[in-house]
Amino acid sequence: LPVQSAITQPRPGAAVPPGELTVKGYAWSGGGREVVRVDVSLDGGRTWRPARLKGERPAPGRAWAWVLWELEAAAP
């Protein structure tokens, strides 16, 4: 499967004040393949920024669960 991802913070429709923003979520790939990168766009896909993957890295072929990620960014 291609990498799938979901944003868990901020919630859809949440009011986000200007300034620093933490975007969090999770990603999975399927088939035991490891997620090695998650890119996040805050402007509808015009630009992308790499998120930081959190937690321990699984052994090759043993990535059967999701991985958490987060991105610190400036909210316009």
JSON list of N, CA and C in Angstrom, two decimals:
[
{"chain": "A", "resi": 1, "resn": "LEU", "atom": "N", "xyz": [0.83, -1.19, 0.00]},
{"chain": "A", "resi": 1, "resn": "LEU", "atom": "CA", "xyz": [0.00, 0.00, 0.00]},
{"chain": "A", "resi": 1, "resn": "LEU", "atom": "C", "xyz": [0.87, 1.25, 0.00]},
{"chain": "A", "resi": 2, "resn": "PRO", "atom": "N", "xyz": [0.43, 2.32, -0.64]},
{"chain": "A", "resi": 2, "resn": "PRO", "atom": "CA", "xyz": [1.15, 3.59, -0.51]},
{"chain": "A", "resi": 2, "resn": "PRO", "atom": "C", "xyz": [0.97, 4.12, 0.92]},
{"chain": "A", "resi": 3, "resn": "VAL", "atom": "N", "xyz": [1.86, 5.00, 1.32]},
{"chain": "A", "resi": 3, "resn": "VAL", "atom": "CA", "xyz": [1.78, 5.57, 2.67]},
{"chain": "A", "resi": 3, "resn": "VAL", "atom": "C", "xyz": [0.47, 6.34, 2.81]},
{"chain": "A", "resi": 4, "resn": "GLN", "atom": "N", "xyz": [-0.21, 6.09, 3.91]},
{"chain": "A", "resi": 4, "resn": "GLN", "atom": "CA", "xyz": [-1.43, 6.80, 4.27]},
{"chain": "A", "resi": 4, "resn": "GLN", "atom": "C", "xyz": [-1.14, 7.58, 5.55]},
{"chain": "A", "resi": 5, "resn": "SER", "atom": "N", "xyz": [-1.79, 8.71, 5.72]},
{"chain": "A", "resi": 5, "resn": "SER", "atom": "CA", "xyz": [-1.53, 9.53, 6.90]},
{"chain": "A", "resi": 5, "resn": "SER", "atom": "C", "xyz": [-2.79, 10.25, 7.32]},
{"chain": "A", "resi": 6, "resn": "ALA", "atom": "N", "xyz": [-2.85, 10.59, 8.60]},
{"chain": "A", "resi": 6, "resn": "ALA", "atom": "CA", "xyz": [-3.97, 11.35, 9.14]},
{"chain": "A", "resi": 6, "resn": "ALA", "atom": "C", "xyz": [-3.45, 12.41, 10.09]},
{"chain": "A", "resi": 7, "resn": "ILE", "atom": "N", "xyz": [-4.09, 13.57, 10.08]},
{"chain": "A", "resi": 7, "resn": "ILE", "atom": "CA", "xyz": [-3.76, 14.65, 11.01]},
{"chain": "A", "resi": 7, "resn": "ILE", "atom": "C", "xyz": [-4.70, 14.52, 12.20]},
{"chain": "A", "resi": 8, "resn": "THR", "atom": "N", "xyz": [-4.12, 14.52, 13.41]},
{"chain": "A", "resi": 8, "resn": "THR", "atom": "CA", "xyz": [-4.93, 14.42, 14.62]},
{"chain": "A", "resi": 8, "resn": "THR", "atom": "C", "xyz": [-4.99, 15.72, 15.41]},
{"chain": "A", "resi": 9, "resn": "GLN", "atom": "N", "xyz": [-4.06, 16.62, 15.14]},
{"chain": "A", "resi": 9, "resn": "GLN", "atom": "CA", "xyz": [-4.04, 17.91, 15.82]},
{"chain": "A", "resi": 9, "resn": "GLN", "atom": "C", "xyz": [-3.47, 18.95, 14.89]},
{"chain": "A", "resi": 10, "resn": "PRO", "atom": "N", "xyz": [-4.09, 20.08, 14.70]},
{"chain": "A", "resi": 10, "resn": "PRO", "atom": "CA", "xyz": [-5.36, 20.50, 15.27]},
{"chain": "A", "resi": 10, "resn": "PRO", "atom": "C", "xyz": [-6.53, 19.76, 14.62]},
{"chain": "A", "resi": 11, "resn": "ARG", "atom": "N", "xyz": [-7.63, 19.75, 15.29]},
{"chain": "A", "resi": 11, "resn": "ARG", "atom": "CA", "xyz": [-8.84, 19.10, 14.80]},
{"chain": "A", "resi": 11, "resn": "ARG", "atom": "C", "xyz": [-9.40, 19.85, 13.60]},
{"chain": "A", "resi": 12, "resn": "PRO", "atom": "N", "xyz": [-10.11, 19.16, 12.71]},
{"chain": "A", "resi": 12, "resn": "PRO", "atom": "CA", "xyz": [-10.73, 19.84, 11.56]},
{"chain": "A", "resi": 12, "resn": "PRO", "atom": "C", "xyz": [-11.66, 20.96, 12.03]},
{"chain": "A", "resi": 13, "resn": "GLY", "atom": "N", "xyz": [-11.52, 22.12, 11.42]},
{"chain": "A", "resi": 13, "resn": "GLY", "atom": "CA", "xyz": [-12.36, 23.26, 11.75]},
{"chain": "A", "resi": 13, "resn": "GLY", "atom": "C", "xyz": [-11.94, 24.03, 12.98]},
{"chain": "A", "resi": 14, "resn": "ALA", "atom": "N", "xyz": [-10.84, 23.61, 13.64]},
{"chain": "A", "resi": 14, "resn": "ALA", "atom": "CA", "xyz": [-10.39, 24.30, 14.85]},
{"chain": "A", "resi": 14, "resn": "ALA", "atom": "C", "xyz": [-9.85, 25.68, 14.50]},
{"chain": "A", "resi": 15, "resn": "ALA", "atom": "N", "xyz": [-10.12, 26.64, 15.35]},
{"chain": "A", "resi": 15, "resn": "ALA", "atom": "CA", "xyz": [-9.56, 27.98, 15.19]},
{"chain": "A", "resi": 15, "resn": "ALA", "atom": "C", "xyz": [-8.11, 27.94, 15.65]},
{"chain": "A", "resi": 16, "resn": "VAL", "atom": "N", "xyz": [-7.20, 28.35, 14.78]},
{"chain": "A", "resi": 16, "resn": "VAL", "atom": "CA", "xyz": [-5.77, 28.32, 15.09]},
{"chain": "A", "resi": 16, "resn": "VAL", "atom": "C", "xyz": [-5.26, 29.75, 15.15]},
{"chain": "A", "resi": 17, "resn": "PRO", "atom": "N", "xyz": [-4.78, 30.18, 16.33]},
{"chain": "A", "resi": 17, "resn": "PRO", "atom": "CA", "xyz": [-4.28, 31.55, 16.43]},
{"chain": "A", "resi": 17, "resn": "PRO", "atom": "C", "xyz": [-2.97, 31.71, 15.68]},
{"chain": "A", "resi": 18, "resn": "PRO", "atom": "N", "xyz": [-2.65, 32.92, 15.22]},
{"chain": "A", "resi": 18, "resn": "PRO", "atom": "CA", "xyz": [-1.37, 33.16, 14.56]},
{"chain": "A", "resi": 18, "resn": "PRO", "atom": "C", "xyz": [-0.21, 32.84, 15.51]},
{"chain": "A", "resi": 19, "resn": "GLY", "atom": "N", "xyz": [0.90, 32.41, 14.93]},
{"chain": "A", "resi": 19, "resn": "GLY", "atom": "CA", "xyz": [2.08, 32.08, 15.74]},
{"chain": "A", "resi": 19, "resn": "GLY", "atom": "C", "xyz": [2.49, 30.63, 15.52]},
{"chain": "A", "resi": 20, "resn": "GLU", "atom": "N", "xyz": [3.25, 30.10, 16.47]},
{"chain": "A", "resi": 20, "resn": "GLU", "atom": "CA", "xyz": [3.73, 28.73, 16.35]},
{"chain": "A", "resi": 20, "resn": "GLU", "atom": "C", "xyz": [2.58, 27.73, 16.47]},
{"chain": "A", "resi": 21, "resn": "LEU", "atom": "N", "xyz": [2.63, 26.72, 15.64]},
{"chain": "A", "resi": 21, "resn": "LEU", "atom": "CA", "xyz": [1.59, 25.70, 15.57]},
{"chain": "A", "resi": 21, "resn": "LEU", "atom": "C", "xyz": [2.26, 24.33, 15.56]},
{"chain": "A", "resi": 22, "resn": "THR", "atom": "N", "xyz": [1.73, 23.39, 16.32]},
{"chain": "A", "resi": 22, "resn": "THR", "atom": "CA", "xyz": [2.19, 22.01, 16.28]},
{"chain": "A", "resi": 22, "resn": "THR", "atom": "C", "xyz": [1.13, 21.18, 15.57]},
{"chain": "A", "resi": 23, "resn": "VAL", "atom": "N", "xyz": [1.52, 20.57, 14.47]},
{"chain": "A", "resi": 23, "resn": "VAL", "atom": "CA", "xyz": [0.64, 19.69, 13.72]},
{"chain": "A", "resi": 23, "resn": "VAL", "atom": "C", "xyz": [1.09, 18.26, 14.03]},
{"chain": "A", "resi": 24, "resn": "LYS", "atom": "N", "xyz": [0.15, 17.40, 14.43]},
{"chain": "A", "resi": 24, "resn": "LYS", "atom": "CA", "xyz": [0.48, 16.02, 14.79]},
{"chain": "A", "resi": 24, "resn": "LYS", "atom": "C", "xyz": [-0.39, 15.06, 14.02]},
{"chain": "A", "resi": 25, "resn": "GLY", "atom": "N", "xyz": [0.11, 13.84, 13.86]},
{"chain": "A", "resi": 25, "resn": "GLY", "atom": "CA", "xyz": [-0.67, 12.82, 13.18]},
{"chain": "A", "resi": 25, "resn": "GLY", "atom": "C", "xyz": [0.01, 11.47, 13.24]},
{"chain": "A", "resi": 26, "resn": "TYR", "atom": "N", "xyz": [-0.49, 10.55, 12.41]},
{"chain": "A", "resi": 26, "resn": "TYR", "atom": "CA", "xyz": [0.09, 9.22, 12.31]},
{"chain": "A", "resi": 26, "resn": "TYR", "atom": "C", "xyz": [0.08, 8.79, 10.85]},
{"chain": "A", "resi": 27, "resn": "ALA", "atom": "N", "xyz": [0.95, 7.83, 10.52]},
{"chain": "A", "resi": 27, "resn": "ALA", "atom": "CA", "xyz": [1.07, 7.34, 9.15]},
{"chain": "A", "resi": 27, "resn": "ALA", "atom": "C", "xyz": [1.34, 5.83, 9.20]},
{"chain": "A", "resi": 28, "resn": "TRP", "atom": "N", "xyz": [0.95, 5.14, 8.14]},
{"chain": "A", "resi": 28, "resn": "TRP", "atom": "CA", "xyz": [1.20, 3.71, 8.01]},
{"chain": "A", "resi": 28, "resn": "TRP", "atom": "C", "xyz": [1.39, 3.39, 6.54]},
{"chain": "A", "resi": 29, "resn": "SER", "atom": "N", "xyz": [2.05, 2.25, 6.25]},
{"chain": "A", "resi": 29, "resn": "SER", "atom": "CA", "xyz": [2.30, 1.92, 4.85]},
{"chain": "A", "resi": 29, "resn": "SER", "atom": "C", "xyz": [1.78, 0.55, 4.45]},
{"chain": "A", "resi": 30, "resn": "GLY", "atom": "N", "xyz": [1.68, -0.39, 5.35]},
{"chain": "A", "resi": 30, "resn": "GLY", "atom": "CA", "xyz": [1.20, -1.73, 5.03]},
{"chain": "A", "resi": 30, "resn": "GLY", "atom": "C", "xyz": [2.30, -2.63, 4.51]},
{"chain": "A", "resi": 31, "resn": "GLY", "atom": "N", "xyz": [2.05, -3.92, 4.55]},
{"chain": "A", "resi": 31, "resn": "GLY", "atom": "CA", "xyz": [2.99, -4.90, 4.04]},
{"chain": "A", "resi": 31, "resn": "GLY", "atom": "C", "xyz": [4.29, -5.00, 4.82]},
{"chain": "A", "resi": 32, "resn": "GLY", "atom": "N", "xyz": [4.33, -4.48, 6.04]},
{"chain": "A", "resi": 32, "resn": "GLY", "atom": "CA", "xyz": [5.53, -4.53, 6.85]},
{"chain": "A", "resi": 32, "resn": "GLY", "atom": "C", "xyz": [6.59, -3.53, 6.46]},
{"chain": "A", "resi": 33, "resn": "ARG", "atom": "N", "xyz": [6.27, -2.66, 5.51]},
{"chain": "A", "resi": 33, "resn": "ARG", "atom": "CA", "xyz": [7.25, -1.66, 5.08]},
{"chain": "A", "resi": 33, "resn": "ARG", "atom": "C", "xyz": [7.22, -0.45, 6.02]},
{"chain": "A", "resi": 34, "resn": "GLU", "atom": "N", "xyz": [8.40, 0.06, 6.31]},
{"chain": "A", "resi": 34, "resn": "GLU", "atom": "CA", "xyz": [8.55, 1.17, 7.24]},
{"chain": "A", "resi": 34, "resn": "GLU", "atom": "C", "xyz": [8.19, 2.50, 6.58]},
{"chain": "A", "resi": 35, "resn": "VAL", "atom": "N", "xyz": [7.57, 3.39, 7.34]},
{"chain": "A", "resi": 35, "resn": "VAL", "atom": "CA", "xyz": [7.36, 4.77, 6.90]},
{"chain": "A", "resi": 35, "resn": "VAL", "atom": "C", "xyz": [8.68, 5.50, 7.14]},
{"chain": "A", "resi": 36, "resn": "VAL", "atom": "N", "xyz": [9.27, 6.06, 6.11]},
{"chain": "A", "resi": 36, "resn": "VAL", "atom": "CA", "xyz": [10.56, 6.73, 6.27]},
{"chain": "A", "resi": 36, "resn": "VAL", "atom": "C", "xyz": [10.44, 8.25, 6.18]},
{"chain": "A", "resi": 37, "resn": "ARG", "atom": "N", "xyz": [9.27, 8.75, 5.74]},
{"chain": "A", "resi": 37, "resn": "ARG", "atom": "CA", "xyz": [9.11, 10.20, 5.61]},
{"chain": "A", "resi": 37, "resn": "ARG", "atom": "C", "xyz": [7.63, 10.55, 5.53]},
{"chain": "A", "resi": 38, "resn": "VAL", "atom": "N", "xyz": [7.27, 11.67, 6.16]},
{"chain": "A", "resi": 38, "resn": "VAL", "atom": "CA", "xyz": [5.93, 12.24, 6.04]},
{"chain": "A", "resi": 38, "resn": "VAL", "atom": "C", "xyz": [6.11, 13.71, 5.71]},
{"chain": "A", "resi": 39, "resn": "ASP", "atom": "N", "xyz": [5.50, 14.16, 4.62]},
{"chain": "A", "resi": 39, "resn": "ASP", "atom": "CA", "xyz": [5.53, 15.56, 4.23]},
{"chain": "A", "resi": 39, "resn": "ASP", "atom": "C", "xyz": [4.17, 16.18, 4.50]},
{"chain": "A", "resi": 40, "resn": "VAL", "atom": "N", "xyz": [4.17, 17.42, 4.99]},
{"chain": "A", "resi": 40, "resn": "VAL", "atom": "CA", "xyz": [2.94, 18.11, 5.37]},
{"chain": "A", "resi": 40, "resn": "VAL", "atom": "C", "xyz": [2.87, 19.43, 4.62]},
{"chain": "A", "resi": 41, "resn": "SER", "atom": "N", "xyz": [1.70, 19.75, 4.08]},
{"chain": "A", "resi": 41, "resn": "SER", "atom": "CA", "xyz": [1.47, 21.04, 3.43]},
{"chain": "A", "resi": 41, "resn": "SER", "atom": "C", "xyz": [0.47, 21.83, 4.27]},
{"chain": "A", "resi": 42, "resn": "LEU", "atom": "N", "xyz": [0.81, 23.08, 4.52]},
{"chain": "A", "resi": 42, "resn": "LEU", "atom": "CA", "xyz": [-0.09, 23.96, 5.26]},
{"chain": "A", "resi": 42, "resn": "LEU", "atom": "C", "xyz": [-0.73, 25.01, 4.36]},
{"chain": "A", "resi": 43, "resn": "ASP", "atom": "N", "xyz": [-0.48, 24.91, 3.05]},
{"chain": "A", "resi": 43, "resn": "ASP", "atom": "CA", "xyz": [-1.00, 25.90, 2.12]},
{"chain": "A", "resi": 43, "resn": "ASP", "atom": "C", "xyz": [-1.70, 25.26, 0.92]},
{"chain": "A", "resi": 44, "resn": "GLY", "atom": "N", "xyz": [-2.38, 24.16, 1.15]},
{"chain": "A", "resi": 44, "resn": "GLY", "atom": "CA", "xyz": [-3.15, 23.53, 0.09]},
{"chain": "A", "resi": 44, "resn": "GLY", "atom": "C", "xyz": [-2.33, 22.80, -0.96]},
{"chain": "A", "resi": 45, "resn": "GLY", "atom": "N", "xyz": [-1.09, 22.42, -0.62]},
{"chain": "A", "resi": 45, "resn": "GLY", "atom": "CA", "xyz": [-0.27, 21.66, -1.54]},
{"chain": "A", "resi": 45, "resn": "GLY", "atom": "C", "xyz": [0.73, 22.45, -2.35]},
{"chain": "A", "resi": 46, "resn": "ARG", "atom": "N", "xyz": [0.81, 23.76, -2.14]},
{"chain": "A", "resi": 46, "resn": "ARG", "atom": "CA", "xyz": [1.80, 24.55, -2.88]},
{"chain": "A", "resi": 46, "resn": "ARG", "atom": "C", "xyz": [3.22, 24.27, -2.41]},
{"chain": "A", "resi": 47, "resn": "THR", "atom": "N", "xyz": [3.41, 24.16, -1.11]},
{"chain": "A", "resi": 47, "resn": "THR", "atom": "CA", "xyz": [4.72, 23.83, -0.56]},
{"chain": "A", "resi": 47, "resn": "THR", "atom": "C", "xyz": [4.55, 22.70, 0.46]},
{"chain": "A", "resi": 48, "resn": "TRP", "atom": "N", "xyz": [5.63, 21.96, 0.68]},
{"chain": "A", "resi": 48, "resn": "TRP", "atom": "CA", "xyz": [5.61, 20.81, 1.59]},
{"chain": "A", "resi": 48, "resn": "TRP", "atom": "C", "xyz": [6.79, 20.88, 2.53]},
{"chain": "A", "resi": 49, "resn": "ARG", "atom": "N", "xyz": [6.58, 20.44, 3.77]},
{"chain": "A", "resi": 49, "resn": "ARG", "atom": "CA", "xyz": [7.64, 20.41, 4.77]},
{"chain": "A", "resi": 49, "resn": "ARG", "atom": "C", "xyz": [7.72, 19.02, 5.37]},
{"chain": "A", "resi": 50, "resn": "PRO", "atom": "N", "xyz": [8.92, 18.51, 5.62]},
{"chain": "A", "resi": 50, "resn": "PRO", "atom": "CA", "xyz": [9.04, 17.19, 6.23]},
{"chain": "A", "resi": 50, "resn": "PRO", "atom": "C", "xyz": [8.71, 17.24, 7.72]},
{"chain": "A", "resi": 51, "resn": "ALA", "atom": "N", "xyz": [7.89, 16.31, 8.17]},
{"chain": "A", "resi": 51, "resn": "ALA", "atom": "CA", "xyz": [7.57, 16.19, 9.58]},
{"chain": "A", "resi": 51, "resn": "ALA", "atom": "C", "xyz": [8.62, 15.34, 10.27]},
{"chain": "A", "resi": 52, "resn": "ARG", "atom": "N", "xyz": [8.69, 15.44, 11.57]},
{"chain": "A", "resi": 52, "resn": "ARG", "atom": "CA", "xyz": [9.62, 14.62, 12.36]},
{"chain": "A", "resi": 52, "resn": "ARG", "atom": "C", "xyz": [8.90, 13.35, 12.79]},
{"chain": "A", "resi": 53, "resn": "LEU", "atom": "N", "xyz": [9.49, 12.19, 12.49]},
{"chain": "A", "resi": 53, "resn": "LEU", "atom": "CA", "xyz": [8.92, 10.92, 12.92]},
{"chain": "A", "resi": 53, "resn": "LEU", "atom": "C", "xyz": [9.30, 10.69, 14.37]},
{"chain": "A", "resi": 54, "resn": "LYS", "atom": "N", "xyz": [8.38, 10.16, 15.16]},
{"chain": "A", "resi": 54, "resn": "LYS", "atom": "CA", "xyz": [8.60, 9.97, 16.59]},
{"chain": "A", "resi": 54, "resn": "LYS", "atom": "C", "xyz": [8.62, 8.48, 16.92]},
{"chain": "A", "resi": 55, "resn": "GLY", "atom": "N", "xyz": [9.30, 8.14, 17.98]},
{"chain": "A", "resi": 55, "resn": "GLY", "atom": "CA", "xyz": [9.34, 6.77, 18.46]},
{"chain": "A", "resi": 55, "resn": "GLY", "atom": "C", "xyz": [10.51, 5.99, 17.88]},
{"chain": "A", "resi": 56, "resn": "GLU", "atom": "N", "xyz": [10.57, 4.73, 18.27]},
{"chain": "A", "resi": 56, "resn": "GLU", "atom": "CA", "xyz": [11.65, 3.85, 17.83]},
{"chain": "A", "resi": 56, "resn": "GLU", "atom": "C", "xyz": [11.42, 3.39, 16.40]},
{"chain": "A", "resi": 57, "resn": "ARG", "atom": "N", "xyz": [12.51, 3.13, 15.69]},
{"chain": "A", "resi": 57, "resn": "ARG", "atom": "CA", "xyz": [12.44, 2.64, 14.32]},
{"chain": "A", "resi": 57, "resn": "ARG", "atom": "C", "xyz": [12.34, 1.12, 14.36]},
{"chain": "A", "resi": 58, "resn": "PRO", "atom": "N", "xyz": [11.42, 0.52, 13.62]},
{"chain": "A", "resi": 58, "resn": "PRO", "atom": "CA", "xyz": [11.28, -0.94, 13.61]},
{"chain": "A", "resi": 58, "resn": "PRO", "atom": "C", "xyz": [12.39, -1.60, 12.80]},
{"chain": "A", "resi": 59, "resn": "ALA", "atom": "N", "xyz": [12.58, -2.88, 13.03]},
{"chain": "A", "resi": 59, "resn": "ALA", "atom": "CA", "xyz": [13.53, -3.66, 12.23]},
{"chain": "A", "resi": 59, "resn": "ALA", "atom": "C", "xyz": [12.97, -3.77, 10.81]},
{"chain": "A", "resi": 60, "resn": "PRO", "atom": "N", "xyz": [13.84, -3.90, 9.80]},
{"chain": "A", "resi": 60, "resn": "PRO", "atom": "CA", "xyz": [13.35, -4.04, 8.41]},
{"chain": "A", "resi": 60, "resn": "PRO", "atom": "C", "xyz": [12.34, -5.18, 8.28]},
{"chain": "A", "resi": 61, "resn": "GLY", "atom": "N", "xyz": [11.22, -4.88, 7.59]},
{"chain": "A", "resi": 61, "resn": "GLY", "atom": "CA", "xyz": [10.17, -5.88, 7.40]},
{"chain": "A", "resi": 61, "resn": "GLY", "atom": "C", "xyz": [9.28, -6.11, 8.60]},
{"chain": "A", "resi": 62, "resn": "ARG", "atom": "N", "xyz": [9.45, -5.31, 9.65]},
{"chain": "A", "resi": 62, "resn": "ARG", "atom": "CA", "xyz": [8.68, -5.48, 10.89]},
{"chain": "A", "resi": 62, "resn": "ARG", "atom": "C", "xyz": [7.82, -4.26, 11.23]},
{"chain": "A", "resi": 63, "resn": "ALA", "atom": "N", "xyz": [7.54, -3.44, 10.28]},
{"chain": "A", "resi": 63, "resn": "ALA", "atom": "CA", "xyz": [6.78, -2.20, 10.52]},
{"chain": "A", "resi": 63, "resn": "ALA", "atom": "C", "xyz": [5.30, -2.46, 10.31]},
{"chain": "A", "resi": 64, "resn": "TRP", "atom": "N", "xyz": [4.68, -3.20, 11.20]},
{"chain": "A", "resi": 64, "resn": "TRP", "atom": "CA", "xyz": [3.28, -3.59, 11.04]},
{"chain": "A", "resi": 64, "resn": "TRP", "atom": "C", "xyz": [2.31, -2.62, 11.71]},
{"chain": "A", "resi": 65, "resn": "ALA", "atom": "N", "xyz": [2.79, -1.53, 12.25]},
{"chain": "A", "resi": 65, "resn": "ALA", "atom": "CA", "xyz": [1.91, -0.57, 12.93]},
{"chain": "A", "resi": 65, "resn": "ALA", "atom": "C", "xyz": [2.17, 0.83, 12.40]},
{"chain": "A", "resi": 66, "resn": "TRP", "atom": "N", "xyz": [1.39, 1.77, 12.87]},
{"chain": "A", "resi": 66, "resn": "TRP", "atom": "CA", "xyz": [1.53, 3.15, 12.45]},
{"chain": "A", "resi": 66, "resn": "TRP", "atom": "C", "xyz": [2.70, 3.80, 13.18]},
{"chain": "A", "resi": 67, "resn": "VAL", "atom": "N", "xyz": [3.12, 4.95, 12.68]},
{"chain": "A", "resi": 67, "resn": "VAL", "atom": "CA", "xyz": [4.18, 5.75, 13.29]},
{"chain": "A", "resi": 67, "resn": "VAL", "atom": "C", "xyz": [3.62, 7.15, 13.53]},
{"chain": "A", "resi": 68, "resn": "LEU", "atom": "N", "xyz": [3.97, 7.73, 14.67]},
{"chain": "A", "resi": 68, "resn": "LEU", "atom": "CA", "xyz": [3.54, 9.09, 14.98]},
{"chain": "A", "resi": 68, "resn": "LEU", "atom": "C", "xyz": [4.49, 10.08, 14.34]},
{"chain": "A", "resi": 69, "resn": "TRP", "atom": "N", "xyz": [3.97, 11.26, 14.00]},
{"chain": "A", "resi": 69, "resn": "TRP", "atom": "CA", "xyz": [4.80, 12.33, 13.43]},
{"chain": "A", "resi": 69, "resn": "TRP", "atom": "C", "xyz": [4.29, 13.66, 13.96]},
{"chain": "A", "resi": 70, "resn": "GLU", "atom": "N", "xyz": [5.16, 14.69, 13.87]},
{"chain": "A", "resi": 70, "resn": "GLU", "atom": "CA", "xyz": [4.74, 16.05, 14.22]},
{"chain": "A", "resi": 70, "resn": "GLU", "atom": "C", "xyz": [5.58, 17.06, 13.48]},
{"chain": "A", "resi": 71, "resn": "LEU", "atom": "N", "xyz": [5.00, 18.23, 13.33]},
{"chain": "A", "resi": 71, "resn": "LEU", "atom": "CA", "xyz": [5.64, 19.33, 12.62]},
{"chain": "A", "resi": 71, "resn": "LEU", "atom": "C", "xyz": [5.39, 20.61, 13.39]},
{"chain": "A", "resi": 72, "resn": "GLU", "atom": "N", "xyz": [6.46, 21.35, 13.68]},
{"chain": "A", "resi": 72, "resn": "GLU", "atom": "CA", "xyz": [6.35, 22.69, 14.28]},
{"chain": "A", "resi": 72, "resn": "GLU", "atom": "C", "xyz": [6.42, 23.69, 13.13]},
{"chain": "A", "resi": 73, "resn": "ALA", "atom": "N", "xyz": [5.44, 24.57, 13.06]},
{"chain": "A", "resi": 73, "resn": "ALA", "atom": "CA", "xyz": [5.39, 25.52, 11.95]},
{"chain": "A", "resi": 73, "resn": "ALA", "atom": "C", "xyz": [4.76, 26.83, 12.43]},
{"chain": "A", "resi": 74, "resn": "ALA", "atom": "N", "xyz": [5.01, 27.87, 11.66]},
{"chain": "A", "resi": 74, "resn": "ALA", "atom": "CA", "xyz": [4.39, 29.17, 11.92]},
{"chain": "A", "resi": 74, "resn": "ALA", "atom": "C", "xyz": [3.04, 29.21, 11.23]},
{"chain": "A", "resi": 75, "resn": "ALA", "atom": "N", "xyz": [2.00, 29.53, 11.98]},
{"chain": "A", "resi": 75, "resn": "ALA", "atom": "CA", "xyz": [0.67, 29.68, 11.40]},
{"chain": "A", "resi": 75, "resn": "ALA", "atom": "C", "xyz": [0.50, 31.12, 10.93]},
{"chain": "A", "resi": 76, "resn": "PRO", "atom": "N", "xyz": [0.07, 31.30, 9.68]},
{"chain": "A", "resi": 76, "resn": "PRO", "atom": "CA", "xyz": [-0.13, 32.68, 9.19]},
{"chain": "A", "resi": 76, "resn": "PRO", "atom": "C", "xyz": [-1.27, 33.39, 9.89]}
]
